[in-house]
Amino acid sequence: MNSYEKLIRGYNEFRGRYLGKENLDWRNWAKERQAPKVMIIACSDSRVNPIIVTHAALGDIFVVNNVANLVPPYKEGKLTHHSTSAAIEYAVNHLHVEHIVVMGHSGCGGIRALMSDNEEAEDIDQEKGAYSFIKPWMKIVEEAADFTEEEKERYDEEELLCMCEKRAVLISLNNLATFPWVKKSVLSGHLKIHAWHFDIASGVLLEYDRAEDDFIALK
Ligand SMILES: [Zn+2]
């Protein structure tokens, strides 16, 4: 069975359950509305789907996937192409979600691209166009890759990558607060924003703790 056939087989299994009697009320309700309480901004990476990681159901989570789970700073204008900003606007102003989670993860290819040598990346740009969109997109969190000489000596490449992933999530969290209506909802107490980091090998999910200024394992 090839990868596409596997999709169709999965769809048929899903549909068998989805059309079951026990799901009838929900389908009747959901055909006209959605009311998720949570928005999650996650990476497009195939290994970190937040619906699967949190064992959620259809209708539970309003999800945005983009490369490296970034939130751009607030910027109005007809010429911006901010699909992530549009999704945040819909989640906060129309769905009135109670939580927004920015979910980073280990081994993030977008963060690795940000940390890769710039000259090398520019060469790749011209030859293959491999980073034509990724590099400019990753500029949103470029400060996350600014390491001191001491840090570069003290930590190996994988540790620096992990640090960069976590810093990038925190930059996105700060960017979220630049959206005036996000800020307003947070100040009114209706909305809480969270930063997560998922480790693929161990399956451990960490949450940023402001008091500790560190990522702590969720239990
Ligand atoms: Zn990623």
PDB file of C-alpha atoms and ligand atoms in Angstrom:
ATOM      1  CA  MET A   1       0.000   0.000   0.000  1.00  0.00           C
ATOM      2  CA  ASN A   2       1.448   3.366  -0.971  1.00  0.00           C
ATOM      3  CA  SER A   3       1.222   6.522   1.125  1.00  0.00           C
ATOM      4  CA  TYR A   4      -1.804   7.869  -0.747  1.00  0.00           C
ATOM      5  CA  GLU A   5      -3.729   4.603  -0.484  1.00  0.00           C
ATOM      6  CA  LYS A   6      -2.977   4.652   3.243  1.00  0.00           C
ATOM      7  CA  LEU A   7      -4.750   8.038   3.465  1.00  0.00           C
ATOM      8  CA  ILE A   8      -7.875   6.646   1.831  1.00  0.00           C
ATOM      9  CA  ARG A   9      -7.879   3.578   4.079  1.00  0.00           C
ATOM     10  CA  GLY A  10      -7.544   5.855   7.129  1.00  0.00           C
ATOM     11  CA  TYR A  11     -10.385   8.034   5.861  1.00  0.00           C
ATOM     12  CA  ASN A  12     -12.667   5.017   5.524  1.00  0.00           C
ATOM     13  CA  GLU A  13     -11.862   3.898   9.085  1.00  0.00           C
ATOM     14  CA  PHE A  14     -12.493   7.434  10.369  1.00  0.00           C
ATOM     15  CA  ARG A  15     -15.791   7.694   8.522  1.00  0.00           C
ATOM     16  CA  GLY A  16     -17.028   4.418   9.978  1.00  0.00           C
ATOM     17  CA  ARG A  17     -16.686   5.850  13.490  1.00  0.00           C
ATOM     18  CA  TYR A  18     -17.674   9.398  12.563  1.00  0.00           C
ATOM     19  CA  LEU A  19     -21.039   8.312  11.162  1.00  0.00           C
ATOM     20  CA  GLY A  20     -21.826   6.129  14.201  1.00  0.00           C
ATOM     21  CA  LYS A  21     -25.052   6.843  16.145  1.00  0.00           C
ATOM     22  CA  GLU A  22     -23.147   7.988  19.226  1.00  0.00           C
ATOM     23  CA  ASN A  23     -21.756  10.852  17.167  1.00  0.00           C
ATOM     24  CA  LEU A  24     -25.055  11.975  15.640  1.00  0.00           C
ATOM     25  CA  ASP A  25     -25.840  14.755  18.143  1.00  0.00           C
ATOM     26  CA  TRP A  26     -22.392  16.204  17.795  1.00  0.00           C
ATOM     27  CA  ARG A  27     -22.530  16.156  13.989  1.00  0.00           C
ATOM     28  CA  ASN A  28     -25.916  17.916  14.020  1.00  0.00           C
ATOM     29  CA  TRP A  29     -24.557  20.545  16.359  1.00  0.00           C
ATOM     30  CA  ALA A  30     -21.239  20.935  14.544  1.00  0.00           C
ATOM     31  CA  LYS A  31     -22.643  21.239  11.035  1.00  0.00           C
ATOM     32  CA  GLU A  32     -23.474  24.874  11.810  1.00  0.00           C
ATOM     33  CA  ARG A  33     -20.907  25.993  14.354  1.00  0.00           C
ATOM     34  CA  GLN A  34     -17.646  25.453  16.187  1.00  0.00           C
ATOM     35  CA  ALA A  35     -16.769  26.523  19.723  1.00  0.00           C
ATOM     36  CA  PRO A  36     -13.200  25.509  20.543  1.00  0.00           C
ATOM     37  CA  LYS A  37     -11.837  26.975  23.793  1.00  0.00           C
ATOM     38  CA  VAL A  38      -8.220  26.509  22.751  1.00  0.00           C
ATOM     39  CA  MET A  39      -6.051  27.696  19.892  1.00  0.00           C
ATOM     40  CA  ILE A  40      -2.704  26.011  19.263  1.00  0.00           C
ATOM     41  CA  ILE A  41      -0.032  27.391  16.964  1.00  0.00           C
ATOM     42  CA  ALA A  42       2.185  24.460  16.044  1.00  0.00           C
ATOM     43  CA  CYS A  43       4.866  23.595  13.531  1.00  0.00           C
ATOM     44  CA  SER A  44       3.958  21.961  10.216  1.00  0.00           C
ATOM     45  CA  ASP A  45       6.312  19.145  11.263  1.00  0.00           C
ATOM     46  CA  SER A  46       4.636  15.749  10.809  1.00  0.00           C
ATOM     47  CA  ARG A  47       5.810  14.467  14.208  1.00  0.00           C
ATOM     48  CA  VAL A  48       4.184  17.048  16.481  1.00  0.00           C
ATOM     49  CA  ASN A  49       0.482  17.239  15.635  1.00  0.00           C
ATOM     50  CA  PRO A  50      -1.102  18.885  18.726  1.00  0.00           C
ATOM     51  CA  ILE A  51      -4.450  17.110  18.239  1.00  0.00           C
ATOM     52  CA  ILE A  52      -2.695  13.753  18.558  1.00  0.00           C
ATOM     53  CA  VAL A  53      -0.295  14.841  21.333  1.00  0.00           C
ATOM     54  CA  THR A  54      -3.173  16.121  23.499  1.00  0.00           C
ATOM     55  CA  HIS A  55      -5.552  13.330  22.514  1.00  0.00           C
ATOM     56  CA  ALA A  56      -8.112  15.934  21.462  1.00  0.00           C
ATOM     57  CA  ALA A  57     -11.224  15.451  19.345  1.00  0.00           C
ATOM     58  CA  LEU A  58     -12.642  17.280  16.339  1.00  0.00           C
ATOM     59  CA  GLY A  59     -13.968  20.635  17.506  1.00  0.00           C
ATOM     60  CA  ASP A  60     -11.664  20.891  20.529  1.00  0.00           C
ATOM     61  CA  ILE A  61      -8.748  22.872  19.147  1.00  0.00           C
ATOM     62  CA  PHE A  62      -8.427  25.675  16.597  1.00  0.00           C
ATOM     63  CA  VAL A  63      -5.066  24.878  15.011  1.00  0.00           C
ATOM     64  CA  VAL A  64      -2.595  26.898  12.995  1.00  0.00           C
ATOM     65  CA  ASN A  65       0.363  25.091  11.497  1.00  0.00           C
ATOM     66  CA  ASN A  66       3.264  26.974  10.009  1.00  0.00           C
ATOM     67  CA  VAL A  67       6.999  26.454   9.651  1.00  0.00           C
ATOM     68  CA  ALA A  68       8.523  26.577  13.158  1.00  0.00           C
ATOM     69  CA  ASN A  69       5.250  27.631  14.882  1.00  0.00           C
ATOM     70  CA  LEU A  70       5.914  31.355  14.562  1.00  0.00           C
ATOM     71  CA  VAL A  71       3.720  34.312  15.438  1.00  0.00           C
ATOM     72  CA  PRO A  72       4.654  37.438  13.471  1.00  0.00           C
ATOM     73  CA  PRO A  73       4.403  40.824  15.191  1.00  0.00           C
ATOM     74  CA  TYR A  74       1.133  42.731  14.779  1.00  0.00           C
ATOM     75  CA  LYS A  75       1.025  44.579  11.479  1.00  0.00           C
ATOM     76  CA  GLU A  76      -2.073  45.911   9.788  1.00  0.00           C
ATOM     77  CA  GLY A  77      -2.423  46.458   6.074  1.00  0.00           C
ATOM     78  CA  LYS A  78      -4.008  45.198   2.912  1.00  0.00           C
ATOM     79  CA  LEU A  79      -0.708  44.018   1.500  1.00  0.00           C
ATOM     80  CA  THR A  80       0.303  41.749   4.339  1.00  0.00           C
ATOM     81  CA  HIS A  81      -0.091  38.021   3.801  1.00  0.00           C
ATOM     82  CA  HIS A  82      -0.472  37.043   7.392  1.00  0.00           C
ATOM     83  CA  SER A  83      -2.477  33.861   7.469  1.00  0.00           C
ATOM     84  CA  THR A  84      -1.334  33.275  11.055  1.00  0.00           C
ATOM     85  CA  SER A  85      -2.471  36.765  12.098  1.00  0.00           C
ATOM     86  CA  ALA A  86      -5.842  36.199  10.408  1.00  0.00           C
ATOM     87  CA  ALA A  87      -6.263  32.939  12.340  1.00  0.00           C
ATOM     88  CA  ILE A  88      -5.372  34.645  15.635  1.00  0.00           C
ATOM     89  CA  GLU A  89      -7.895  37.385  14.880  1.00  0.00           C
ATOM     90  CA  TYR A  90     -10.607  34.811  14.195  1.00  0.00           C
ATOM     91  CA  ALA A  91      -9.769  32.760  17.296  1.00  0.00           C
ATOM     92  CA  VAL A  92      -9.720  35.732  19.678  1.00  0.00           C
ATOM     93  CA  ASN A  93     -12.379  38.058  18.255  1.00  0.00           C
ATOM     94  CA  HIS A  94     -14.886  35.574  16.848  1.00  0.00           C
ATOM     95  CA  LEU A  95     -14.401  32.256  18.644  1.00  0.00           C
ATOM     96  CA  HIS A  96     -13.338  33.916  21.930  1.00  0.00           C
ATOM     97  CA  VAL A  97     -10.892  31.138  22.790  1.00  0.00           C
ATOM     98  CA  GLU A  98      -9.727  30.992  26.418  1.00  0.00           C
ATOM     99  CA  HIS A  99      -6.204  29.699  25.757  1.00  0.00           C
ATOM    100  CA  ILE A 100      -3.606  30.188  23.049  1.00  0.00           C
ATOM    101  CA  VAL A 101      -0.660  27.792  23.060  1.00  0.00           C
ATOM    102  CA  VAL A 102       2.480  28.282  20.985  1.00  0.00           C
ATOM    103  CA  MET A 103       3.949  24.794  20.664  1.00  0.00           C
ATOM    104  CA  GLY A 104       7.611  24.381  19.728  1.00  0.00           C
ATOM    105  CA  HIS A 105       9.424  21.063  19.406  1.00  0.00           C
ATOM    106  CA  SER A 106      12.779  19.305  19.297  1.00  0.00           C
ATOM    107  CA  GLY A 107      14.658  18.897  16.019  1.00  0.00           C
ATOM    108  CA  CYS A 108      12.779  21.744  14.322  1.00  0.00           C
ATOM    109  CA  GLY A 109      13.929  22.101  10.702  1.00  0.00           C
ATOM    110  CA  GLY A 110      12.876  25.760  10.516  1.00  0.00           C
ATOM    111  CA  ILE A 111      14.972  26.628  13.556  1.00  0.00           C
ATOM    112  CA  ARG A 112      17.854  24.605  12.145  1.00  0.00           C
ATOM    113  CA  ALA A 113      17.619  26.691   8.949  1.00  0.00           C
ATOM    114  CA  LEU A 114      17.689  29.877  11.032  1.00  0.00           C
ATOM    115  CA  MET A 115      20.828  28.685  12.787  1.00  0.00           C
ATOM    116  CA  SER A 116      22.566  27.534   9.625  1.00  0.00           C
ATOM    117  CA  ASP A 117      25.383  29.604   8.266  1.00  0.00           C
ATOM    118  CA  ASN A 118      23.985  32.565   6.342  1.00  0.00           C
ATOM    119  CA  GLU A 119      26.486  32.525   3.506  1.00  0.00           C
ATOM    120  CA  GLU A 120      25.879  28.850   2.938  1.00  0.00           C
ATOM    121  CA  ALA A 121      22.132  29.451   2.901  1.00  0.00           C
ATOM    122  CA  GLU A 122      22.492  32.247   0.349  1.00  0.00           C
ATOM    123  CA  ASP A 123      24.425  29.895  -1.934  1.00  0.00           C
ATOM    124  CA  ILE A 124      21.661  27.346  -1.618  1.00  0.00           C
ATOM    125  CA  ASP A 125      19.129  30.098  -2.375  1.00  0.00           C
ATOM    126  CA  GLN A 126      20.636  30.855  -5.736  1.00  0.00           C
ATOM    127  CA  GLU A 127      21.259  27.282  -6.759  1.00  0.00           C
ATOM    128  CA  LYS A 128      18.088  25.559  -5.699  1.00  0.00           C
ATOM    129  CA  GLY A 129      15.828  28.130  -4.077  1.00  0.00           C
ATOM    130  CA  ALA A 130      15.724  25.801  -1.078  1.00  0.00           C
ATOM    131  CA  TYR A 131      15.450  28.626   1.454  1.00  0.00           C
ATOM    132  CA  SER A 132      13.757  31.321  -0.660  1.00  0.00           C
ATOM    133  CA  PHE A 133      10.760  31.483   1.664  1.00  0.00           C
ATOM    134  CA  ILE A 134      12.029  29.779   4.796  1.00  0.00           C
ATOM    135  CA  LYS A 135      14.876  32.199   5.530  1.00  0.00           C
ATOM    136  CA  PRO A 136      12.775  35.410   5.281  1.00  0.00           C
ATOM    137  CA  TRP A 137       9.980  33.767   7.304  1.00  0.00           C
ATOM    138  CA  MET A 138      12.424  32.711  10.043  1.00  0.00           C
ATOM    139  CA  LYS A 139      13.625  36.327  10.401  1.00  0.00           C
ATOM    140  CA  ILE A 140      10.619  36.806  12.690  1.00  0.00           C
ATOM    141  CA  VAL A 141      12.610  35.038  15.430  1.00  0.00           C
ATOM    142  CA  GLU A 142      16.168  35.752  14.306  1.00  0.00           C
ATOM    143  CA  GLU A 143      17.183  37.047  17.749  1.00  0.00           C
ATOM    144  CA  ALA A 144      16.626  33.528  19.096  1.00  0.00           C
ATOM    145  CA  ALA A 145      19.795  32.444  17.290  1.00  0.00           C
ATOM    146  CA  ASP A 146      22.019  35.155  18.802  1.00  0.00           C
ATOM    147  CA  PHE A 147      24.314  33.167  21.064  1.00  0.00           C
ATOM    148  CA  THR A 148      27.234  34.570  23.022  1.00  0.00           C
ATOM    149  CA  GLU A 149      30.704  33.139  22.416  1.00  0.00           C
ATOM    150  CA  GLU A 150      30.514  31.591  25.876  1.00  0.00           C
ATOM    151  CA  GLU A 151      27.266  29.810  25.027  1.00  0.00           C
ATOM    152  CA  LYS A 152      28.697  28.534  21.749  1.00  0.00           C
ATOM    153  CA  GLU A 153      31.660  27.047  23.602  1.00  0.00           C
ATOM    154  CA  ARG A 154      29.621  25.614  26.448  1.00  0.00           C
ATOM    155  CA  TYR A 155      26.828  23.877  24.537  1.00  0.00           C
ATOM    156  CA  ASP A 156      26.896  21.449  21.632  1.00  0.00           C
ATOM    157  CA  GLU A 157      24.911  21.929  18.441  1.00  0.00           C
ATOM    158  CA  GLU A 158      21.839  19.992  19.609  1.00  0.00           C
ATOM    159  CA  GLU A 159      21.692  21.889  22.914  1.00  0.00           C
ATOM    160  CA  LEU A 160      21.919  25.214  21.086  1.00  0.00           C
ATOM    161  CA  LEU A 161      19.159  24.079  18.726  1.00  0.00           C
ATOM    162  CA  CYS A 162      16.929  23.244  21.692  1.00  0.00           C
ATOM    163  CA  MET A 163      17.680  26.612  23.324  1.00  0.00           C
ATOM    164  CA  CYS A 164      16.913  28.390  20.058  1.00  0.00           C
ATOM    165  CA  GLU A 165      13.597  26.526  19.695  1.00  0.00           C
ATOM    166  CA  LYS A 166      12.548  27.599  23.189  1.00  0.00           C
ATOM    167  CA  ARG A 167      13.668  31.205  22.729  1.00  0.00           C
ATOM    168  CA  ALA A 168      11.753  31.363  19.437  1.00  0.00           C
ATOM    169  CA  VAL A 169       8.577  30.216  21.193  1.00  0.00           C
ATOM    170  CA  LEU A 170       8.998  33.019  23.741  1.00  0.00           C
ATOM    171  CA  ILE A 171       9.504  35.601  20.967  1.00  0.00           C
ATOM    172  CA  SER A 172       6.262  34.379  19.413  1.00  0.00           C
ATOM    173  CA  LEU A 173       4.583  34.735  22.792  1.00  0.00           C
ATOM    174  CA  ASN A 174       5.769  38.348  23.008  1.00  0.00           C
ATOM    175  CA  ASN A 175       4.588  38.949  19.449  1.00  0.00           C
ATOM    176  CA  LEU A 176       1.151  37.650  20.413  1.00  0.00           C
ATOM    177  CA  ALA A 177       0.960  40.410  23.009  1.00  0.00           C
ATOM    178  CA  THR A 178       1.499  43.043  20.268  1.00  0.00           C
ATOM    179  CA  PHE A 179      -1.976  42.256  18.878  1.00  0.00           C
ATOM    180  CA  PRO A 180      -4.164  44.840  20.658  1.00  0.00           C
ATOM    181  CA  TRP A 181      -7.167  42.555  21.082  1.00  0.00           C
ATOM    182  CA  VAL A 182      -4.981  39.704  22.372  1.00  0.00           C
ATOM    183  CA  LYS A 183      -3.531  42.089  24.938  1.00  0.00           C
ATOM    184  CA  LYS A 184      -7.012  43.288  25.898  1.00  0.00           C
ATOM    185  CA  SER A 185      -8.330  39.737  26.369  1.00  0.00           C
ATOM    186  CA  VAL A 186      -5.303  38.770  28.462  1.00  0.00           C
ATOM    187  CA  LEU A 187      -5.686  41.861  30.679  1.00  0.00           C
ATOM    188  CA  SER A 188      -9.404  41.187  31.168  1.00  0.00           C
ATOM    189  CA  GLY A 189      -8.556  37.659  32.335  1.00  0.00           C
ATOM    190  CA  HIS A 190     -10.503  35.939  29.547  1.00  0.00           C
ATOM    191  CA  LEU A 191      -7.445  34.716  27.643  1.00  0.00           C
ATOM    192  CA  LYS A 192      -4.309  32.927  28.833  1.00  0.00           C
ATOM    193  CA  ILE A 193      -1.291  32.358  26.628  1.00  0.00           C
ATOM    194  CA  HIS A 194       1.138  29.469  27.035  1.00  0.00           C
ATOM    195  CA  ALA A 195       4.468  28.349  25.589  1.00  0.00           C
ATOM    196  CA  TRP A 196       5.136  24.629  25.099  1.00  0.00           C
ATOM    197  CA  HIS A 197       8.086  22.603  23.873  1.00  0.00           C
ATOM    198  CA  PHE A 198       7.559  18.962  22.841  1.00  0.00           C
ATOM    199  CA  ASP A 199      10.491  16.550  22.867  1.00  0.00           C
ATOM    200  CA  ILE A 200       9.996  14.002  20.098  1.00  0.00           C
ATOM    201  CA  ALA A 201      12.299  11.268  21.466  1.00  0.00           C
ATOM    202  CA  SER A 202      10.960  11.234  25.044  1.00  0.00           C
ATOM    203  CA  GLY A 203       7.388  12.414  24.362  1.00  0.00           C
ATOM    204  CA  VAL A 204       7.769  14.920  27.214  1.00  0.00           C
ATOM    205  CA  LEU A 205       5.842  18.170  26.925  1.00  0.00           C
ATOM    206  CA  LEU A 206       7.330  21.202  28.702  1.00  0.00           C
ATOM    207  CA  GLU A 207       5.534  24.446  29.599  1.00  0.00           C
ATOM    208  CA  TYR A 208       7.232  27.782  30.174  1.00  0.00           C
ATOM    209  CA  ASP A 209       6.952  28.872  33.794  1.00  0.00           C
ATOM    210  CA  ARG A 210       7.294  32.640  34.206  1.00  0.00           C
ATOM    211  CA  ALA A 211       8.243  32.472  37.883  1.00  0.00           C
ATOM    212  CA  GLU A 212      11.030  29.950  37.199  1.00  0.00           C
ATOM    213  CA  ASP A 213      11.919  31.535  33.830  1.00  0.00           C
ATOM    214  CA  ASP A 214      12.309  27.994  32.543  1.00  0.00           C
ATOM    215  CA  PHE A 215      10.432  25.238  30.720  1.00  0.00           C
ATOM    216  CA  ILE A 216       9.014  22.682  33.186  1.00  0.00           C
ATOM    217  CA  ALA A 217       7.560  19.219  32.395  1.00  0.00           C
ATOM    218  CA  LEU A 218       3.757  19.121  32.359  1.00  0.00           C
ATOM    219  CA  LYS A 219       2.140  16.452  34.543  1.00  0.00           C
TER     220      LYS A 219
HETATM  221 ZN    ZN B   1       9.394  22.525  13.446  1.00  0.00          ZN
END
